[in-house]
Amino acid sequence: TAILTETSDFAAQCKAEFGSDAKVADWTFDLSALSDVQVKAMTDALGIVESFNESQFFVSNQGAKFYAGSRAYFFENHGGKNPPSNWLVHDQLGRITLGSWFDITGQVLCIFQLLP
């Protein structure tokens, strides 16, 4: 998606860019089931390069946009390495790390809802 702030309407952005069936990816409900190989394929296909405090991708976590008030959930590709020491790490999945912070910018990871 376009670069947004953590206070932006992520769901509206997904729908605006990808259509009414698009939604914000959820770490727990959508991403956590991926294998390390699938996470690598996703980051490679989307051009999500390894970075440290430089390239955030907003997601929700268990349906929540924020952790502890105004800390928006996001992930960054750390290539399977340790995240920066200033991170509150909520989870790691292969090469990506789930964190949360405020006053940041990044893209939203959007997915398409599967039809029943």
Short mmCIF file of C-alpha atoms in Angstrom, two decimals:
data_model
loop_
_atom_site.label_atom_id
_atom_site.label_comp_id
_atom_site.label_asym_id
_atom_site.label_seq_id
_atom_site.Cartn_x
_atom_site.Cartn_y
_atom_site.Cartn_z
CA THR A 1 0.00 0.00 0.00
CA ALA A 2 0.91 3.64 0.14
CA ILE A 3 3.01 4.84 3.08
CA LEU A 4 0.75 5.58 6.05
CA THR A 5 1.01 6.65 9.67
CA GLU A 6 -0.10 4.37 12.49
CA THR A 7 -3.23 6.49 12.97
CA SER A 8 -4.44 5.92 9.38
CA ASP A 9 -7.47 3.77 8.57
CA PHE A 10 -5.70 0.61 7.41
CA ALA A 11 -8.88 -1.24 6.43
CA ALA A 12 -10.05 1.64 4.26
CA GLN A 13 -6.64 1.80 2.59
CA CYS A 14 -6.72 -1.92 1.75
CA LYS A 15 -10.18 -1.56 0.21
CA ALA A 16 -9.21 1.62 -1.68
CA GLU A 17 -6.14 0.00 -3.23
CA PHE A 18 -7.29 -3.60 -3.71
CA GLY A 19 -11.09 -3.61 -3.69
CA SER A 20 -13.89 -4.48 -1.31
CA ASP A 21 -12.65 -8.03 -0.63
CA ALA A 22 -9.29 -6.81 0.72
CA LYS A 23 -8.60 -6.59 4.44
CA VAL A 24 -5.69 -5.95 6.80
CA ALA A 25 -3.66 -9.10 7.40
CA ASP A 26 -3.79 -10.36 10.98
CA TRP A 27 -0.64 -11.80 12.55
CA THR A 28 -2.46 -14.45 14.58
CA PHE A 29 -5.35 -15.32 12.28
CA ASP A 30 -3.61 -15.06 8.88
CA LEU A 31 0.18 -15.11 9.15
CA SER A 32 0.97 -17.40 12.08
CA ALA A 33 -0.11 -20.48 10.12
CA LEU A 34 2.55 -19.84 7.47
CA SER A 35 5.68 -21.98 7.41
CA ASP A 36 9.14 -20.40 7.29
CA VAL A 37 9.26 -21.29 3.57
CA GLN A 38 5.92 -19.55 2.98
CA VAL A 39 7.05 -16.46 4.91
CA LYS A 40 10.19 -16.29 2.76
CA ALA A 41 8.10 -16.68 -0.40
CA MET A 42 5.76 -13.89 0.78
CA THR A 43 8.56 -11.46 1.62
CA ASP A 44 10.37 -12.24 -1.64
CA ALA A 45 7.21 -11.90 -3.76
CA LEU A 46 6.26 -8.59 -2.12
CA GLY A 47 9.80 -7.18 -2.15
CA ILE A 48 9.93 -6.93 1.66
CA VAL A 49 13.68 -6.69 2.13
CA GLU A 50 15.68 -7.26 5.29
CA SER A 51 15.93 -4.08 7.36
CA PHE A 52 16.32 -2.90 10.92
CA ASN A 53 14.06 -0.03 12.10
CA GLU A 54 13.59 1.06 8.48
CA SER A 55 10.71 -0.77 6.78
CA GLN A 56 7.57 -1.48 8.78
CA PHE A 57 4.43 -3.27 7.57
CA PHE A 58 1.30 -2.71 9.61
CA VAL A 59 -0.88 -5.70 10.55
CA SER A 60 -3.46 -6.40 13.21
CA ASN A 61 -2.94 -8.96 15.95
CA GLN A 62 -5.92 -11.01 17.16
CA GLY A 63 -8.10 -8.36 15.54
CA ALA A 64 -6.45 -5.45 17.38
CA LYS A 65 -4.67 -2.59 15.62
CA PHE A 66 -2.93 -1.36 18.77
CA TYR A 67 -1.08 -2.82 21.74
CA ALA A 68 -1.29 -0.94 25.06
CA GLY A 69 -2.98 2.21 23.85
CA SER A 70 -1.25 3.80 20.86
CA ARG A 71 1.43 1.24 19.92
CA ALA A 72 0.42 0.02 16.44
CA TYR A 73 1.29 -3.56 15.51
CA PHE A 74 3.69 -4.00 12.60
CA PHE A 75 6.30 -6.43 11.36
CA GLU A 76 9.72 -6.05 9.85
CA ASN A 77 11.87 -8.53 7.95
CA HIS A 78 14.96 -9.17 10.06
CA GLY A 79 16.10 -12.08 7.93
CA GLY A 80 15.71 -14.46 10.86
CA LYS A 81 18.27 -12.47 12.86
CA ASN A 82 17.70 -10.85 16.24
CA PRO A 83 15.56 -7.73 16.08
CA PRO A 84 17.04 -4.39 17.19
CA SER A 85 17.55 -4.03 20.94
CA ASN A 86 14.98 -1.22 21.15
CA TRP A 87 12.13 -3.55 20.11
CA LEU A 88 9.29 -4.96 22.17
CA VAL A 89 9.04 -8.31 20.41
CA HIS A 90 5.56 -9.84 20.45
CA ASP A 91 6.38 -12.80 18.18
CA GLN A 92 8.68 -14.03 15.44
CA LEU A 93 7.77 -16.04 12.39
CA GLY A 94 10.65 -17.16 10.21
CA ARG A 95 12.36 -14.02 9.03
CA ILE A 96 9.71 -11.54 10.23
CA THR A 97 9.25 -10.06 13.71
CA LEU A 98 6.03 -8.64 15.16
CA GLY A 99 6.54 -5.46 17.16
CA SER A 100 4.56 -2.39 18.15
CA TRP A 101 5.36 1.29 18.37
CA PHE A 102 3.90 4.75 17.88
CA ASP A 103 4.71 7.71 15.64
CA ILE A 104 5.85 5.47 12.79
CA THR A 105 5.10 5.14 9.10
CA GLY A 106 4.89 2.12 6.86
CA GLN A 107 2.78 0.14 4.48
CA VAL A 108 -0.18 -2.05 5.37
CA LEU A 109 -0.08 -5.75 4.52
CA CYS A 110 -3.42 -6.42 2.84
CA ILE A 111 -4.90 -9.80 1.98
CA PHE A 112 -8.04 -11.00 0.26
CA GLN A 113 -10.79 -12.61 2.29
CA LEU A 114 -11.51 -16.16 1.24
CA LEU A 115 -15.07 -16.82 0.23
CA PRO A 116 -16.87 -19.52 2.24
#
